[in-house]
């Protein structure tokens, strides 16, 4: 169904983005991987996916905090593959502090990477997708795009903004063959959350295992982490014909967090 399509997954050298990239490759989608990390490890991921799934995978290290670099990533992909079918805006960072202590530099970095990068990527991708009369834009937001938690002023603001952007683009592309949706994961055990688990363990003088349990217990009724593979499945669903009429919406994958 998605065979030979071309997808960019930003922030796909780790965590959720890598899970989404692997699932799309399993469905025979050609990929542009993006994100930071050790160049040897990134090459092992790239060539491993290519070998395992028989798809073409290229790596582009564009810095998502720079609007121009994001737009160049889209243009380079279209030049390399001759098309762009799926854009997954996933790269993101976190920083926690009470609002009165929140460093301005962190505020700007989170807004740039978690929100503005999606704006630049979408703006550059939509003309091509409209021309093709088919495109899927999936923005990886968060439960924090729907509800708030303390000490996450920039992250919650960026993710709420990302859901707003999703609605606007869903409206502007309606009927063109292009859809734009957001996915809102609850807790997923990736490096981004591992740091928060370590902080709880240190603050409460408890083990990593108990800290992970405490983190889940506070918010996620299922008491289980969401997996990157499950989020890959959600993105694949949004790229399937069953989702042709789903646009401008936000799908929670959060073990019941936002049902409370
Ligand atoms: P992660 O830290 O494992 O991965 C983040 C990825 O983004 C990495 O590949 C990293 O290299 C890349 N990245 C960071 N800054 C970048 C930049 N300036 N330019 C290019 N790439 C950059 O984190 P994750 O948990 O997989 O998070 C992925 C997305 O999912 C984020 O948008 C995050 O907000 C969101 N999310 C995560 C959770 C969770 O519980 N882990 C929950 C909800 C939403």
CSV table of N, CA and C and ligand atoms in Angstrom, one decimal, residues 9-20 34-37 42 59-66 70 89-94 109 112-114 117 139-145 155 159 162 183-194 196 215 220 225-226 228 231 253 257, ligand 1:
chain,number,residue,atom,x,y,z
A,9,UNK,N,11.4,11.4,8.4
A,9,UNK,CA,11.1,11.4,9.8
A,9,UNK,C,12.1,12.2,10.5
A,10,UNK,N,11.8,13.3,11.1
A,10,UNK,CA,12.8,14.1,11.8
A,10,UNK,C,13.0,13.5,13.1
A,11,UNK,N,14.3,13.7,13.6
A,11,UNK,CA,14.6,13.1,14.9
A,11,UNK,C,14.5,11.6,15.0
A,12,UNK,N,15.0,10.9,13.9
A,12,UNK,CA,14.7,9.5,13.8
A,12,UNK,C,16.0,8.7,14.1
A,13,UNK,N,17.0,9.3,14.8
A,13,UNK,CA,18.2,8.5,15.2
A,13,UNK,C,18.0,7.9,16.5
A,14,UNK,N,16.8,8.1,17.1
A,14,UNK,CA,16.6,7.6,18.5
A,14,UNK,C,15.1,7.5,18.8
A,15,UNK,N,14.7,6.7,19.8
A,15,UNK,CA,13.4,6.8,20.4
A,15,UNK,C,12.2,6.6,19.4
A,16,UNK,N,11.2,7.5,19.6
A,16,UNK,CA,10.0,7.4,18.8
A,16,UNK,C,10.2,7.5,17.3
A,17,UNK,N,11.0,8.5,16.9
A,17,UNK,CA,11.3,8.7,15.5
A,17,UNK,C,11.9,7.4,14.9
A,18,UNK,N,12.8,6.8,15.6
A,18,UNK,CA,13.4,5.6,15.0
A,18,UNK,C,12.3,4.4,14.9
A,19,UNK,N,11.5,4.3,15.9
A,19,UNK,CA,10.4,3.4,15.9
A,19,UNK,C,9.4,3.6,14.7
A,20,UNK,N,9.1,4.9,14.4
A,20,UNK,CA,8.3,5.2,13.3
A,20,UNK,C,9.0,4.9,12.0
A,34,UNK,N,16.9,11.5,10.1
A,34,UNK,CA,17.4,12.8,10.5
A,34,UNK,C,17.6,12.8,12.1
A,35,UNK,N,18.5,13.5,12.5
A,35,UNK,CA,18.8,13.6,14.0
A,35,UNK,C,20.2,13.6,14.3
A,36,UNK,N,20.5,13.8,15.6
A,36,UNK,CA,21.9,13.8,16.0
A,36,UNK,C,22.4,12.5,16.6
A,37,UNK,N,23.7,12.3,16.8
A,37,UNK,CA,24.2,11.1,17.4
A,37,UNK,C,25.6,10.8,16.8
A,42,UNK,N,24.8,6.0,13.6
A,42,UNK,CA,23.7,6.4,12.7
A,42,UNK,C,23.9,5.6,11.4
A,59,UNK,N,20.5,9.5,5.1
A,59,UNK,CA,20.6,10.3,6.3
A,59,UNK,C,20.9,11.7,6.0
A,60,UNK,N,20.2,12.7,6.7
A,60,UNK,CA,20.4,14.1,6.5
A,60,UNK,C,20.5,14.7,7.9
A,61,UNK,N,21.6,15.3,8.3
A,61,UNK,CA,21.8,15.7,9.7
A,61,UNK,C,21.3,17.2,9.9
A,62,UNK,N,20.3,17.6,9.1
A,62,UNK,CA,19.8,19.0,9.3
A,62,UNK,C,19.4,19.3,10.7
A,63,UNK,N,19.8,20.5,11.2
A,63,UNK,CA,19.5,20.9,12.6
A,63,UNK,C,18.1,21.6,12.6
A,64,UNK,N,17.2,20.9,13.3
A,64,UNK,CA,15.8,21.3,13.3
A,64,UNK,C,15.6,22.6,14.1
A,65,UNK,N,16.6,23.2,14.7
A,65,UNK,CA,16.4,24.5,15.4
A,65,UNK,C,16.6,25.6,14.4
A,66,UNK,N,17.0,25.3,13.2
A,66,UNK,CA,17.3,26.3,12.1
A,66,UNK,C,16.3,26.2,11.0
A,70,UNK,N,15.8,23.3,7.9
A,70,UNK,CA,14.6,22.4,7.8
A,70,UNK,C,14.1,22.5,6.3
A,89,UNK,N,6.9,15.1,11.6
A,89,UNK,CA,7.7,16.1,12.4
A,89,UNK,C,7.7,15.6,13.8
A,90,UNK,N,8.9,15.0,14.1
A,90,UNK,CA,9.0,14.3,15.4
A,90,UNK,C,10.1,14.8,16.3
A,91,UNK,N,11.2,15.4,15.7
A,91,UNK,CA,12.3,15.9,16.6
A,91,UNK,C,11.8,16.7,17.7
A,92,UNK,N,12.3,16.5,18.9
A,92,UNK,CA,11.9,17.3,20.0
A,92,UNK,C,12.9,17.2,21.2
A,93,UNK,N,12.8,18.2,22.0
A,93,UNK,CA,13.7,18.2,23.2
A,93,UNK,C,12.8,18.6,24.4
A,94,UNK,N,13.3,18.4,25.6
A,94,UNK,CA,12.6,18.7,26.8
A,94,UNK,C,13.5,19.5,27.8
A,109,UNK,N,14.9,27.5,22.4
A,109,UNK,CA,15.3,26.2,21.8
A,109,UNK,C,14.1,25.2,21.6
A,112,UNK,N,11.7,26.5,19.0
A,112,UNK,CA,12.3,26.3,17.6
A,112,UNK,C,12.2,24.9,17.2
A,113,UNK,N,12.6,24.0,18.0
A,113,UNK,CA,12.7,22.5,17.6
A,113,UNK,C,11.3,21.9,17.6
A,114,UNK,N,10.6,22.1,18.7
A,114,UNK,CA,9.3,21.3,18.9
A,114,UNK,C,8.1,22.0,18.1
A,117,UNK,N,10.1,24.2,13.7
A,117,UNK,CA,10.6,23.2,12.7
A,117,UNK,C,9.4,22.6,11.9
A,139,UNK,N,2.4,15.1,12.8
A,139,UNK,CA,3.1,15.9,13.8
A,139,UNK,C,3.1,15.1,15.2
A,140,UNK,N,4.3,14.8,15.7
A,140,UNK,CA,4.3,14.1,16.9
A,140,UNK,C,4.2,15.1,18.0
A,141,UNK,N,3.0,15.3,18.6
A,141,UNK,CA,2.8,16.3,19.7
A,141,UNK,C,3.0,15.5,21.0
A,142,UNK,N,2.0,15.5,21.8
A,142,UNK,CA,2.2,14.9,23.2
A,142,UNK,C,0.9,15.0,23.9
A,143,UNK,N,0.7,14.2,25.0
A,143,UNK,CA,-0.4,14.5,25.9
A,143,UNK,C,-0.3,16.0,26.3
A,144,UNK,N,1.0,16.4,26.4
A,144,UNK,CA,1.2,17.8,26.8
A,144,UNK,C,0.8,18.9,25.7
A,145,UNK,N,0.3,18.4,24.6
A,145,UNK,CA,-0.4,19.3,23.6
A,145,UNK,C,-1.9,19.4,24.0
A,155,UNK,N,7.6,23.4,26.8
A,155,UNK,CA,7.2,22.1,26.1
A,155,UNK,C,5.7,22.1,25.9
A,159,UNK,N,3.8,22.2,22.3
A,159,UNK,CA,3.0,21.1,21.9
A,159,UNK,C,1.5,21.5,21.7
A,162,UNK,N,1.6,23.2,18.4
A,162,UNK,CA,1.7,22.2,17.3
A,162,UNK,C,0.4,21.6,16.9
A,183,UNK,N,-0.2,13.2,16.6
A,183,UNK,CA,-0.3,12.1,17.5
A,183,UNK,C,0.2,12.5,18.8
A,184,UNK,N,-0.5,12.1,19.9
A,184,UNK,CA,-0.2,12.6,21.2
A,184,UNK,C,0.1,11.5,22.1
A,185,UNK,N,1.4,11.1,22.2
A,185,UNK,CA,1.8,10.0,23.0
A,185,UNK,C,1.8,10.4,24.5
A,186,UNK,N,1.5,9.4,25.4
A,186,UNK,CA,1.7,9.6,26.8
A,186,UNK,C,3.2,9.2,27.0
A,187,UNK,N,3.5,8.6,28.2
A,187,UNK,CA,4.9,8.3,28.5
A,187,UNK,C,5.5,7.2,27.6
A,188,UNK,N,6.6,7.4,27.0
A,188,UNK,CA,7.3,6.4,26.2
A,188,UNK,C,8.7,6.4,26.7
A,189,UNK,N,9.2,5.2,27.0
A,189,UNK,CA,10.5,5.1,27.6
A,189,UNK,C,11.7,5.3,26.6
A,190,UNK,N,12.0,6.5,26.4
A,190,UNK,CA,13.1,6.9,25.5
A,190,UNK,C,14.1,7.7,26.3
A,191,UNK,N,15.2,8.1,25.7
A,191,UNK,CA,16.2,8.9,26.4
A,191,UNK,C,15.6,10.2,27.0
A,192,UNK,N,14.6,10.8,26.2
A,192,UNK,CA,14.0,12.0,26.7
A,192,UNK,C,13.3,11.9,28.0
A,193,UNK,N,12.7,10.7,28.3
A,193,UNK,CA,12.0,10.4,29.5
A,193,UNK,C,12.9,9.8,30.5
A,194,UNK,N,13.9,9.1,30.1
A,194,UNK,CA,14.9,8.4,31.0
A,194,UNK,C,15.5,9.5,32.0
A,196,UNK,N,14.0,12.2,33.0
A,196,UNK,CA,13.0,12.6,34.0
A,196,UNK,C,12.9,11.5,35.1
A,215,UNK,N,6.4,7.6,38.0
A,215,UNK,CA,6.2,8.5,36.9
A,215,UNK,C,4.9,8.0,36.2
A,220,UNK,N,-0.5,8.0,34.0
A,220,UNK,CA,-0.9,7.1,32.9
A,220,UNK,C,-1.7,5.9,33.5
A,225,UNK,N,4.2,1.8,29.7
A,225,UNK,CA,4.7,2.7,28.8
A,225,UNK,C,4.1,2.4,27.4
A,226,UNK,N,3.9,3.5,26.6
A,226,UNK,CA,3.6,3.4,25.2
A,226,UNK,C,4.9,3.0,24.5
A,228,UNK,N,7.6,2.8,21.0
A,228,UNK,CA,7.8,3.4,19.7
A,228,UNK,C,7.2,2.6,18.6
A,231,UNK,N,3.6,3.5,18.2
A,231,UNK,CA,3.5,4.8,17.6
A,231,UNK,C,3.8,4.7,16.1
A,253,UNK,N,-2.4,8.6,22.2
A,253,UNK,CA,-2.0,7.2,22.4
A,253,UNK,C,-1.3,7.2,23.8
A,257,UNK,N,-4.3,8.6,29.9
A,257,UNK,CA,-3.9,9.8,30.6
A,257,UNK,C,-4.9,10.9,30.4
B,1,LIG,P1,14.6,11.1,22.0
B,1,LIG,O1,15.5,12.1,22.8
B,1,LIG,O2,14.8,9.7,22.1
B,1,LIG,O3,14.7,11.5,20.4
B,1,LIG,C1,14.7,12.8,19.9
B,1,LIG,C2,15.3,12.8,18.5
B,1,LIG,O4,15.3,14.2,18.1
B,1,LIG,C3,16.7,12.3,18.4
B,1,LIG,O5,16.9,11.6,17.2
B,1,LIG,C4,17.5,13.6,18.4
B,1,LIG,O6,18.8,13.5,17.8
B,1,LIG,C5,16.6,14.5,17.6
B,1,LIG,N1,16.9,15.9,17.8
B,1,LIG,C6,16.9,16.7,18.9
B,1,LIG,N2,17.3,17.9,18.6
B,1,LIG,C7,17.4,18.0,17.2
B,1,LIG,C8,17.7,19.0,16.3
B,1,LIG,N3,18.0,20.3,16.8
B,1,LIG,N4,17.8,18.7,15.0
B,1,LIG,C9,17.5,17.5,14.6
B,1,LIG,N5,17.2,16.5,15.4
B,1,LIG,C10,17.2,16.7,16.7
B,1,LIG,O7,13.1,11.6,22.3
B,1,LIG,P2,11.7,10.9,22.0
B,1,LIG,O8,11.1,10.6,23.3
B,1,LIG,O9,11.8,9.8,21.0
B,1,LIG,O10,10.9,12.1,21.4
B,1,LIG,C11,10.5,12.2,20.1
B,1,LIG,C12,9.3,13.2,20.0
B,1,LIG,O11,8.2,12.6,20.8
B,1,LIG,C13,9.5,14.5,20.6
B,1,LIG,O12,8.9,15.5,19.8
B,1,LIG,C14,8.8,14.4,22.0
B,1,LIG,O13,8.4,15.7,22.4
B,1,LIG,C15,7.7,13.5,21.7
B,1,LIG,N6,7.1,12.8,22.8
B,1,LIG,C16,7.9,12.0,23.6
B,1,LIG,C17,7.2,11.4,24.7
B,1,LIG,C18,8.0,10.4,25.6
B,1,LIG,O14,7.4,10.0,26.6
B,1,LIG,N7,9.2,10.0,25.3
B,1,LIG,C19,5.9,11.6,24.9
B,1,LIG,C20,5.2,12.4,24.1
B,1,LIG,C21,5.8,13.1,23.1
